[in-house]
Short mmCIF file of C-alpha atoms and ligand atoms in Angstrom, two decimals:
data_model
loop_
_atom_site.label_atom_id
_atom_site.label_comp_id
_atom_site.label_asym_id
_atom_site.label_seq_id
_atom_site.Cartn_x
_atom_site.Cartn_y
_atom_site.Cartn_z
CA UNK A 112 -28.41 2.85 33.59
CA UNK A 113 -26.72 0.70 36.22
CA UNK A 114 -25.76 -1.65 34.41
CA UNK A 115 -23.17 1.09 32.73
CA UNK A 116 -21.30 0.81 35.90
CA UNK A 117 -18.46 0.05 34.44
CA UNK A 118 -15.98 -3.11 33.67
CA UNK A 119 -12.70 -4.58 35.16
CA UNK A 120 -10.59 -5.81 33.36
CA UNK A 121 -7.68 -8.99 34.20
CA UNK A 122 -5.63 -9.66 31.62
CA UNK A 123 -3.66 -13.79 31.76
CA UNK A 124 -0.68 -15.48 31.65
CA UNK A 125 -0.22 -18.98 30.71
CA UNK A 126 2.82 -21.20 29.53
CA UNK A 127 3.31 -21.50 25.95
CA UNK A 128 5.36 -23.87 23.63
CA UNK A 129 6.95 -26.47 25.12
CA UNK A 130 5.99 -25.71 28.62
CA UNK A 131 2.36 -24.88 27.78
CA UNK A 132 1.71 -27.60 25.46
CA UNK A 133 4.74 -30.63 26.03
CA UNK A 134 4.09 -33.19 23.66
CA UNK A 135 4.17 -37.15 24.78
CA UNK A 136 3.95 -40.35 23.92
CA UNK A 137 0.23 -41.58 23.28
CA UNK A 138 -1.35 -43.26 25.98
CA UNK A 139 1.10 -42.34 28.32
CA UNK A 140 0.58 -39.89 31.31
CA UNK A 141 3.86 -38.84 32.12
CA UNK A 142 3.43 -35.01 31.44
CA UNK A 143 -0.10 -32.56 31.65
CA UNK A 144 0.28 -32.22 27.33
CA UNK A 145 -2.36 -29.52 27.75
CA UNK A 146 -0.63 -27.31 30.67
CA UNK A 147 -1.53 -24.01 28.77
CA UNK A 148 -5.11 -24.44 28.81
CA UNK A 149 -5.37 -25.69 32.73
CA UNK A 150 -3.41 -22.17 33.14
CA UNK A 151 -5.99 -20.34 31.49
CA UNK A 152 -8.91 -22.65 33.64
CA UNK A 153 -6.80 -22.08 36.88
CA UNK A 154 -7.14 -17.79 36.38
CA UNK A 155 -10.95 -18.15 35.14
CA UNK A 156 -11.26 -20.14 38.40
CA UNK A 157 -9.44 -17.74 40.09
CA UNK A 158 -11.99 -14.97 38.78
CA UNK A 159 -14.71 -16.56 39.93
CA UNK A 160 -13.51 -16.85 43.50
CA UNK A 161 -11.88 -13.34 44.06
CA UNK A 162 -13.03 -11.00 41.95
CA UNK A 163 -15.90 -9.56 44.04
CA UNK A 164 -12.99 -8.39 46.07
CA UNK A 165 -12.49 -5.97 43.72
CA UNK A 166 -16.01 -4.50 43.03
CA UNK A 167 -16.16 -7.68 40.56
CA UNK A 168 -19.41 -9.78 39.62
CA UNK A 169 -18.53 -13.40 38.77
CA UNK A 170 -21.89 -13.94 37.61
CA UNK A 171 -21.25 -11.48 34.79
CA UNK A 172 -17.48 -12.30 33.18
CA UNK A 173 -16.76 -12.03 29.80
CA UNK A 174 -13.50 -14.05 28.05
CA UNK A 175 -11.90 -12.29 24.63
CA UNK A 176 -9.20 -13.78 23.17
CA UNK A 177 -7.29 -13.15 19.58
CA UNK A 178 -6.01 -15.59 17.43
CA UNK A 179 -4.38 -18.40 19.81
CA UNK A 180 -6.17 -16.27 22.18
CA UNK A 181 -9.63 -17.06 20.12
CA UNK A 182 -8.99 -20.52 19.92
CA UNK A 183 -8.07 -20.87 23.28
CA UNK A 184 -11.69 -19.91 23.99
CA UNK A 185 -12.67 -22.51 21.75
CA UNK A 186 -11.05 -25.20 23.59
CA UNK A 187 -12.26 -23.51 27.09
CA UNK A 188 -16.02 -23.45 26.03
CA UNK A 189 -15.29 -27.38 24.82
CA UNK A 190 -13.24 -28.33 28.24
CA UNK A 191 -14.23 -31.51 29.75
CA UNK A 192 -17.30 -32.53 27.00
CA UNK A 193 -18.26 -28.95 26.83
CA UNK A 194 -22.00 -30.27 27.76
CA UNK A 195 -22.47 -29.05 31.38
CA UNK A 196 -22.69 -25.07 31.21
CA UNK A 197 -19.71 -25.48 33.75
CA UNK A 198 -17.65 -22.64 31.99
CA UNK A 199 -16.06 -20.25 34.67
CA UNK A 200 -17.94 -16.80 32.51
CA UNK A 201 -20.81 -16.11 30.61
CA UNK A 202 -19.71 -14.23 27.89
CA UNK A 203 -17.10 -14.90 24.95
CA UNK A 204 -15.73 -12.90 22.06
CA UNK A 205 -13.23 -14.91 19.60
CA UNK A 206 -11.71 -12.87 17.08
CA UNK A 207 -10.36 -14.48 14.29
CA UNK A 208 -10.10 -18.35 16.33
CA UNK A 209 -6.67 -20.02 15.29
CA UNK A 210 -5.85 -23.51 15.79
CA UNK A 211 -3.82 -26.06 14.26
CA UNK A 212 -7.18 -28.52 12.66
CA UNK A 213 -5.47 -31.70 14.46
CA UNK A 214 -4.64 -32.93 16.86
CA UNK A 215 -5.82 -36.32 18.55
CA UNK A 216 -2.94 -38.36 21.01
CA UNK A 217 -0.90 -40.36 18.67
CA UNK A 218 -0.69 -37.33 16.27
CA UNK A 219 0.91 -35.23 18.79
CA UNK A 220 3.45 -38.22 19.44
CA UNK A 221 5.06 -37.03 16.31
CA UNK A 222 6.17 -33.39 18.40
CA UNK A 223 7.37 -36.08 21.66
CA UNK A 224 9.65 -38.12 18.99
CA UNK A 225 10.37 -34.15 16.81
CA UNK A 226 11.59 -33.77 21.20
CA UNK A 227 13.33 -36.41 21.73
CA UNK A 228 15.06 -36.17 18.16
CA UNK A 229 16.21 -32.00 18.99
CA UNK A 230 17.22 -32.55 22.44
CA UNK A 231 19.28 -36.30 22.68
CA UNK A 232 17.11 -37.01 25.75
CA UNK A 233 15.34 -40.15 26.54
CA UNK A 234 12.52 -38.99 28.79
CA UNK A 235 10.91 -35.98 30.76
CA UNK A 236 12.34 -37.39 33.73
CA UNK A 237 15.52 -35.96 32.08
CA UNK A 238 14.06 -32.78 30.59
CA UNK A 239 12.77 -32.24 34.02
CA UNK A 240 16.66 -32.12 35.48
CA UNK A 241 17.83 -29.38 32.88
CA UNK A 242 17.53 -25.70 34.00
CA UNK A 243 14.80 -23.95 32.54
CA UNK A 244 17.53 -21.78 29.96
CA UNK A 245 18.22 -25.43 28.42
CA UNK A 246 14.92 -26.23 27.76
CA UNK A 247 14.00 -22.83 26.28
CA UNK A 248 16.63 -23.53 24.13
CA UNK A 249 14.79 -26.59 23.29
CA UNK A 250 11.71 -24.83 22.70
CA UNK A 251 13.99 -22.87 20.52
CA UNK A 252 15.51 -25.27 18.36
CA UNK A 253 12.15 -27.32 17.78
CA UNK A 254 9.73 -24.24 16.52
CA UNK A 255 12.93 -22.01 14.65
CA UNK A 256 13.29 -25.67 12.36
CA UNK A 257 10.00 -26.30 11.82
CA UNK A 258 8.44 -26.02 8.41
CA UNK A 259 6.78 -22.07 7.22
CA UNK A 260 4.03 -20.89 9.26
CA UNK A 261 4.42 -24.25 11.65
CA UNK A 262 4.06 -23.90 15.41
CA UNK A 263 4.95 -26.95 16.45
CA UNK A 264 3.47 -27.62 19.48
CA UNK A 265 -0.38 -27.07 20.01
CA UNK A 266 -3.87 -27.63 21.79
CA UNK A 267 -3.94 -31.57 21.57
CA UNK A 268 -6.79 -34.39 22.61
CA UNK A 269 -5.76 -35.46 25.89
CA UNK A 270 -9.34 -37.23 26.64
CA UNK A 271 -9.38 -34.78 29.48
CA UNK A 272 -9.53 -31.32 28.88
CA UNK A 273 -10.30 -31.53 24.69
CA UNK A 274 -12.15 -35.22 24.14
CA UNK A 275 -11.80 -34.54 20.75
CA UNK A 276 -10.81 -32.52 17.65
CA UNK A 277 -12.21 -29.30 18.42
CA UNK A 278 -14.34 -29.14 14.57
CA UNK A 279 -15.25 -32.57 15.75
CA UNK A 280 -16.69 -31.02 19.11
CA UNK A 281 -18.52 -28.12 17.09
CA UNK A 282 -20.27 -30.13 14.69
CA UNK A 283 -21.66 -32.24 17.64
CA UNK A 284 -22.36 -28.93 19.56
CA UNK A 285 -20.30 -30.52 22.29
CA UNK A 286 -19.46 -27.11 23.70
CA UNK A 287 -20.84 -24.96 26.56
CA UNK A 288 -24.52 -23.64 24.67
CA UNK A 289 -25.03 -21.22 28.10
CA UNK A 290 -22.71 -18.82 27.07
CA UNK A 291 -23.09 -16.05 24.68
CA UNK A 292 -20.88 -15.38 21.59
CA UNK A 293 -19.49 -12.66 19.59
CA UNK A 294 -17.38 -14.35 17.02
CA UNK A 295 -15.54 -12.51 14.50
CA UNK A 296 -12.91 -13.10 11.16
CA UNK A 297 -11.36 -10.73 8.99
CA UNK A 298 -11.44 -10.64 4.83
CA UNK A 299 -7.20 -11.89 4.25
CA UNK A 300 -6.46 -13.98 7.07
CA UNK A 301 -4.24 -16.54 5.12
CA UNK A 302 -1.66 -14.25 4.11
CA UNK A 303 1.15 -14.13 6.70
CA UNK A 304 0.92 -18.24 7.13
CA UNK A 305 1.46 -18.74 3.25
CA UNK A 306 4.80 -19.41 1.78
CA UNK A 307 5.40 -16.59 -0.51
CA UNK A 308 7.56 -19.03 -2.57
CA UNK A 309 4.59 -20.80 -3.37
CA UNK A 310 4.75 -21.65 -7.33
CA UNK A 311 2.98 -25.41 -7.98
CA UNK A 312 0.40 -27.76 -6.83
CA UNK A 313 3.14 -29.62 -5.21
CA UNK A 314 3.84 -26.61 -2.51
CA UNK A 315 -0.05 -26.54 -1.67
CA UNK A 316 -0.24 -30.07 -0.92
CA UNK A 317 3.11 -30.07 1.12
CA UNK A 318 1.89 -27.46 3.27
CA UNK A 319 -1.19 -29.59 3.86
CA UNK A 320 0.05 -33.15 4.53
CA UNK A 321 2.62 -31.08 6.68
CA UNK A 322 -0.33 -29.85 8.68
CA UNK A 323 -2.08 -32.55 8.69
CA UNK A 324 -0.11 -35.65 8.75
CA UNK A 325 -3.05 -38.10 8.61
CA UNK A 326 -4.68 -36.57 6.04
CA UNK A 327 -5.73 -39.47 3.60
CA UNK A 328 -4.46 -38.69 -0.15
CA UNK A 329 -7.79 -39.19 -1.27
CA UNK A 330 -8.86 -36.46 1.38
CA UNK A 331 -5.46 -34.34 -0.37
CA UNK A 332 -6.93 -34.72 -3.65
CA UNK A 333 -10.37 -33.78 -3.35
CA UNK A 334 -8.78 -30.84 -1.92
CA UNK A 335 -6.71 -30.65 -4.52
CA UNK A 336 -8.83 -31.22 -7.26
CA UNK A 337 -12.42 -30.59 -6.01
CA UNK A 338 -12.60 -27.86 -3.51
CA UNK A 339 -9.44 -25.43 -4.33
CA UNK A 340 -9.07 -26.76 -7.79
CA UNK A 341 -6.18 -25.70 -9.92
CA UNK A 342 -8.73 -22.93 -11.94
CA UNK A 343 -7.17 -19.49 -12.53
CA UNK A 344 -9.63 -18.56 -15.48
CA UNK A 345 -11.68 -16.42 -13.25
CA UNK A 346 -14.45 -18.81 -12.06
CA UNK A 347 -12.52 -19.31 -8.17
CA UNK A 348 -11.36 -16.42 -6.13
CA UNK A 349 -7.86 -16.90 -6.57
CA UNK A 350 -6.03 -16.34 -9.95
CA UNK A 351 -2.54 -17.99 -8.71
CA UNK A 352 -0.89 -20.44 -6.98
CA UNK A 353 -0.35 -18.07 -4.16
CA UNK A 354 -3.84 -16.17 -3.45
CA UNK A 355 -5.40 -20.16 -3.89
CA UNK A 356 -3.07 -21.45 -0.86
CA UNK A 357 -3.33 -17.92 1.19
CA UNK A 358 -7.23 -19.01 0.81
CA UNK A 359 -7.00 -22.73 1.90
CA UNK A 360 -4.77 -21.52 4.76
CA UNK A 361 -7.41 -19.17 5.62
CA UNK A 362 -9.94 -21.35 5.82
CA UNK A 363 -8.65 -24.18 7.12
CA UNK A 364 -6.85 -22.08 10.13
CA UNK A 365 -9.04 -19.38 11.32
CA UNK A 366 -12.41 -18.52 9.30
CA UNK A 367 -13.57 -22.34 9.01
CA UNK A 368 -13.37 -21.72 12.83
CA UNK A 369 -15.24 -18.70 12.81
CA UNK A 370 -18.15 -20.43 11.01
CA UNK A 371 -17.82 -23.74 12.95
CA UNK A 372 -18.83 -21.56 16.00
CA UNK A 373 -21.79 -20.14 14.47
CA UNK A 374 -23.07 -23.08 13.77
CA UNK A 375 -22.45 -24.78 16.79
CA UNK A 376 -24.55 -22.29 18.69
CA UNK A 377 -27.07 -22.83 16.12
CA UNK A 378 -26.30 -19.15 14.64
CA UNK A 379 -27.72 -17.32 17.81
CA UNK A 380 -24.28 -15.71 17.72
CA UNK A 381 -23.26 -12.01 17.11
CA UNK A 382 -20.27 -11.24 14.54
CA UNK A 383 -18.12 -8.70 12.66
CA UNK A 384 -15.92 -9.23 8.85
CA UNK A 385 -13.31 -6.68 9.49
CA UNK A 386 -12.48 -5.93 5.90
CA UNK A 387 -9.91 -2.30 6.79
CA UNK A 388 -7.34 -2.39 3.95
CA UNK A 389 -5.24 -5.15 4.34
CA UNK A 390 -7.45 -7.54 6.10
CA UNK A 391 -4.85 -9.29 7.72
CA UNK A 392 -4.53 -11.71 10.41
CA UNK A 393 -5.11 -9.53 13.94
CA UNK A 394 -5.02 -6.48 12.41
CA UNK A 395 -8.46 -5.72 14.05
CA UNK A 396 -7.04 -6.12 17.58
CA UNK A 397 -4.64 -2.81 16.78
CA UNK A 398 -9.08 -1.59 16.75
CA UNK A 399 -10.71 -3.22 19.29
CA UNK A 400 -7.91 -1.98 22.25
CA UNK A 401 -7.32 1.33 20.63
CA UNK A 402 -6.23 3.88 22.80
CA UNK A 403 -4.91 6.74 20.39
CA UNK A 404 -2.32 5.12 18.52
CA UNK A 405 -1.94 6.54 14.79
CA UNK A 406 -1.23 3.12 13.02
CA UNK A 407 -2.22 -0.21 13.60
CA UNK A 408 0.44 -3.22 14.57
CA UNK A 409 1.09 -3.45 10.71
CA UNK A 410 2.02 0.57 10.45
CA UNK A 411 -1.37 1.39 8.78
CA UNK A 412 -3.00 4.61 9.62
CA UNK A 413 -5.83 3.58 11.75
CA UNK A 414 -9.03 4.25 11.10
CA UNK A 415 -10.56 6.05 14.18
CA UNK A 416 -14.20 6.00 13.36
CA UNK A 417 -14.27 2.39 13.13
CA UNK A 418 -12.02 1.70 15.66
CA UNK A 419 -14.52 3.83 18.51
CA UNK A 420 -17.55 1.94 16.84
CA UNK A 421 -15.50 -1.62 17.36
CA UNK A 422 -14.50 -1.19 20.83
CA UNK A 423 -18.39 0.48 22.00
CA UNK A 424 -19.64 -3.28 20.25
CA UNK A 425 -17.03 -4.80 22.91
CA UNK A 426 -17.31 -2.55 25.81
CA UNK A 427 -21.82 -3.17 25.33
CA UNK A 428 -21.60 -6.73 24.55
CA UNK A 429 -19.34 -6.70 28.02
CA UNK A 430 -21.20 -5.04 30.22
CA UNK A 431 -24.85 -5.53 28.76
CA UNK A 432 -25.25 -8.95 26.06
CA UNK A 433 -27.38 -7.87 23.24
CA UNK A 434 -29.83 -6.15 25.47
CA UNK A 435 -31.91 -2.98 24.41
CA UNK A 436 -29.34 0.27 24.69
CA UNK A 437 -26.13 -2.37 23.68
CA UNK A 438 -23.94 -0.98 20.91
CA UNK A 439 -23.64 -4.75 19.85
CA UNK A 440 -26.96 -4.82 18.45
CA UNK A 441 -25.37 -3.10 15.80
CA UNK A 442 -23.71 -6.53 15.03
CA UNK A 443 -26.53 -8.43 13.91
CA UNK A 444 -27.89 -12.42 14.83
CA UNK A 445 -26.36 -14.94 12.25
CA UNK A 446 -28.89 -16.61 11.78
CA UNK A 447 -30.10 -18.92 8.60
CA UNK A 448 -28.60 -16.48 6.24
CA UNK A 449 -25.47 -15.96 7.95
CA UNK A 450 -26.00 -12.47 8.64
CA UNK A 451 -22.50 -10.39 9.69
CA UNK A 452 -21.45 -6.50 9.80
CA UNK A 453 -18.86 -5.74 7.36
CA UNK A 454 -16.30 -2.99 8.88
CA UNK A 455 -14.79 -1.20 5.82
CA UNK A 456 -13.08 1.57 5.70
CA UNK A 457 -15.00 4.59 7.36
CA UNK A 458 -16.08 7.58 5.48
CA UNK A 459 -15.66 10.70 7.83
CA UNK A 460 -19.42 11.89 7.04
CA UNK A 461 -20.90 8.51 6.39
CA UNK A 462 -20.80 4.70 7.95
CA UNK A 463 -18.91 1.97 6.27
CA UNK A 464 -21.18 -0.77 8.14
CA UNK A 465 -23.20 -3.14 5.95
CA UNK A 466 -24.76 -6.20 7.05
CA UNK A 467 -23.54 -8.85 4.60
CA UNK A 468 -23.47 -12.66 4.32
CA UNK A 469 -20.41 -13.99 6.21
CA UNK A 470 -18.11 -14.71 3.15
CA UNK A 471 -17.31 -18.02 5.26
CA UNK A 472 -20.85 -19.57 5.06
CA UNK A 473 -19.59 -21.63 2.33
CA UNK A 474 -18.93 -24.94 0.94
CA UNK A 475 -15.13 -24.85 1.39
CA UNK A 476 -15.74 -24.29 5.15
CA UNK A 477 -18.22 -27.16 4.93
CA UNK A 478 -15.86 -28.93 3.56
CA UNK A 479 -13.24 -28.25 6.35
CA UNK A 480 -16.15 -28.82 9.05
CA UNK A 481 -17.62 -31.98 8.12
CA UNK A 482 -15.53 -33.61 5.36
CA UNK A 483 -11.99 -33.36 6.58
CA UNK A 484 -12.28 -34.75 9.93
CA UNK A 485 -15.91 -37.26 9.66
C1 NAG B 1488 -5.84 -40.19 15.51
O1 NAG B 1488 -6.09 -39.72 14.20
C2 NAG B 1488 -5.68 -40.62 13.17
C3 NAG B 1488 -5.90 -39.95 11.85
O2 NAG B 1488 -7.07 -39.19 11.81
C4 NAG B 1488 -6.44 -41.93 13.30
O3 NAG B 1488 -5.97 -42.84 12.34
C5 NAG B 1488 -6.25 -42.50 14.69
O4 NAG B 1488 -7.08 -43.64 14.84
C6 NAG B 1488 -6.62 -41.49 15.75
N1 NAG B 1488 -6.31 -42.03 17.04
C7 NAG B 1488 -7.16 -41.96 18.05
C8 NAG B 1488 -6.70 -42.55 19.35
O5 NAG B 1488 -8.26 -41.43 17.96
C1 NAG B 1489 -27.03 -21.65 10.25
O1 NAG B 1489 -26.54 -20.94 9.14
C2 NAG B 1489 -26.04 -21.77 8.09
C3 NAG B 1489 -25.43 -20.87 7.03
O2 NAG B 1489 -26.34 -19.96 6.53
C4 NAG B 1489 -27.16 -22.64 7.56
O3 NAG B 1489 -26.66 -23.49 6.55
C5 NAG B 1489 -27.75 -23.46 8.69
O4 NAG B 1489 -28.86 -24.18 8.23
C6 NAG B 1489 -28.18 -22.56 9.84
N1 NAG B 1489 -28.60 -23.38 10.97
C7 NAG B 1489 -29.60 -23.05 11.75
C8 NAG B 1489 -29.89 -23.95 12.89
O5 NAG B 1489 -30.25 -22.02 11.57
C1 NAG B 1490 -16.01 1.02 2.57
O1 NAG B 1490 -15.11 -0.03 2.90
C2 NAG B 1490 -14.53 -0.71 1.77
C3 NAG B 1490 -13.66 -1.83 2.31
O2 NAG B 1490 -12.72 -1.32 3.23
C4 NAG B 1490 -13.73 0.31 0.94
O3 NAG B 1490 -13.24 -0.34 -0.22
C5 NAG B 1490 -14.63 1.48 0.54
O4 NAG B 1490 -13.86 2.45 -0.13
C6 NAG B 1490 -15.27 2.10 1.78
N1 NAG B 1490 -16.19 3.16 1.42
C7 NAG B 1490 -16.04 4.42 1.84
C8 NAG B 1490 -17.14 5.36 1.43
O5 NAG B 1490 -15.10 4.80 2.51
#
């Protein structure tokens, strides 16, 4: 089949932090606040230009990202209105999409005075003067006192690049519909961002008006009270204070996300639940770039059978879309009932794969998708 021939494969760079993402004062133009993602643009562009040089076809490129890395897709299939099927590739996998729900121009000024606070200085004209070891140390300072899970500094609406809040941009299906999508999310995402000290209601909403610092406290309560309500008989699926904020952070971080995309390509989209023992946040990337390690990043045996079906799904959906022959078929079309492959554990003589409803087709994430930010 020729179009087996094969794949190339160009791995990025782009700044991160404060020299990716340097935060400013609202309205004011004195710094490019969304660096990182003109990085990423500047290598897809650079794809498209040279990489028939090396046996390439720039008519067939495929972006995968992780985490950041998924939501960095995101924000590249959005770029500049998202309308215009302008997007430098054709294909895009996002597993498990992170991204900080905010984060509009005078939110971010918040990280430029959180700057100017940490460092003593009055302006980038000064930053710009330091050598680059000071303002690492910056960098530093800013993230290492920031509150649990907290990045700091982000993707952010510059009007430019991101027009708006990315949910914002997927519930208007402001994003590039000529591309095709392989979105995925796996079953215990919030863990590693939640507090383990988490004991009271008071700790759950902290962690949300930290995140979201415009959050209205009538948006916090219905939160609160309505949609993770403080119910541990049974009826919710959490039966503490920690497993109910390990599920809001879930949601409201990366599988929201996951859904959001679904629907904003109308659920022609492709997708996997990786649900390997513990679930966690990027634990499927220790699958999808296997190459014969025994244990995943986490030190869990990995599972071999699924990992070879996982990267085949990638590899096809690469070189070949959902076409007839593609591995990713196996990964079925959304669609109205939110149709998704569930990788579990693999049996040696028997597939785990079962086609299930995506666990984040639900009113929480509608919640998250339309309520939180209309
Ligand atoms: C930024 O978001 C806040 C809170 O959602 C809102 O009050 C403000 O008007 C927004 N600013 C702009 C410029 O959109
Ligand atoms: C997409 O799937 C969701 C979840 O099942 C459903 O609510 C929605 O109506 C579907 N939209 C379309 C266009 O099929
Ligand atoms: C299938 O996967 C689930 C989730 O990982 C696991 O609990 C179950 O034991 C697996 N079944 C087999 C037959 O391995």
């Amino acid at each position: 089949m020729e179009d087996k021939g094969g794949m190339i494969v160009v791995t990025i760079n782009y700044r991160l932090g404060l020299f990716g993402f340097p935060p400013r004062k609202a309205g004011v133009r004195d710094v490019v606040s969304n660096a990182g993602l003109y990085d990423q643009r500047l290598a897809l562009d650079w794809v498209q230009e040279h990489i028939h040089r090396f046996g390439g076809d720039a008519g067939r490129v495929t972006v995968i990202g992780e985490s950041a890395g998924g939501g960095s897709v995101m924000a590249q299939l959005a770029a500049f209105g998202g309308e215009d099927a302008s997007s430098p590739f054709q294909r895009a996998i996002l597993q498990s999409p992170a991204m900080k729900p905010i984060i509009n121009d005078s939110q971010y000024e918040l990280v430029y005075d959180y700057l100017l606070e940490t460092s003593g200085l009055q302006s980038y004209e000064e930053l710009r003067n330091l050598p680059s070891k000071d303002v690492q140390a910056i960098n530093t300072a800013m993230v290492s006192n920031a509150a649990f899970a907290d990045t700091v500094f982000q993707l952010n609406v510059d009007g430019e690049f991101l027009r708006d809040i990315p949910v914002r941009l997927l519930m208007q299906n402001k994003i590039d519909q000529s591309v095709d999508i392989l979105v995925a999310h796996n079953s215990n995402e919030g863990i590693m961002f939640t507090d383990p000290r988490t004991e009271d209601d008071d700790t759950f909403r902290a962690y949300f008006a930290n995140l979201l610092p415009d959050l209205s406290s009538e948006k916090l309560d219905i939160m609160a009270t309505e949609i993770y309500p403080l119910d541990f008989s049974g009826t919710q699926p959490y039966k503490n204070h920690i497993e109910r904020l390990v599920l809001a952070v879930g949601d409201c971080l990366f599988d929201c996300y996951a859904f959001g995309m679904n629907l904003a390509y109308e659920n022609r989209t492709r997708g996997y639940l990786f649900d390997i023992c513990p679930g966690v946040h990027a634990q499927d990337a220790s699958y999808s770039l296997h190459d014969g390690e025994e244990t995943d990043y986490f030190g869990r045996p990995i599972d071999f059978l699924a990992a070879g079906a996982m990267k085949s799904w990638i590899v096809d959906f690469t070189l070949m879309g959902g076409r007839h022959g593609s591995a990713a078929r196996q990964l079925p079309i959304f669609g109205s009932t939110a149709r998704i492959l569930h990788v579990g554990k693999q049996d040696a003589t028997e597939s785990n794969f079962t086609v299930v409803k995506d666990p984040a087709a639900n009113p929480r994430c509608q919640f998250w998708l339309d309520g939180v930010f209309a």
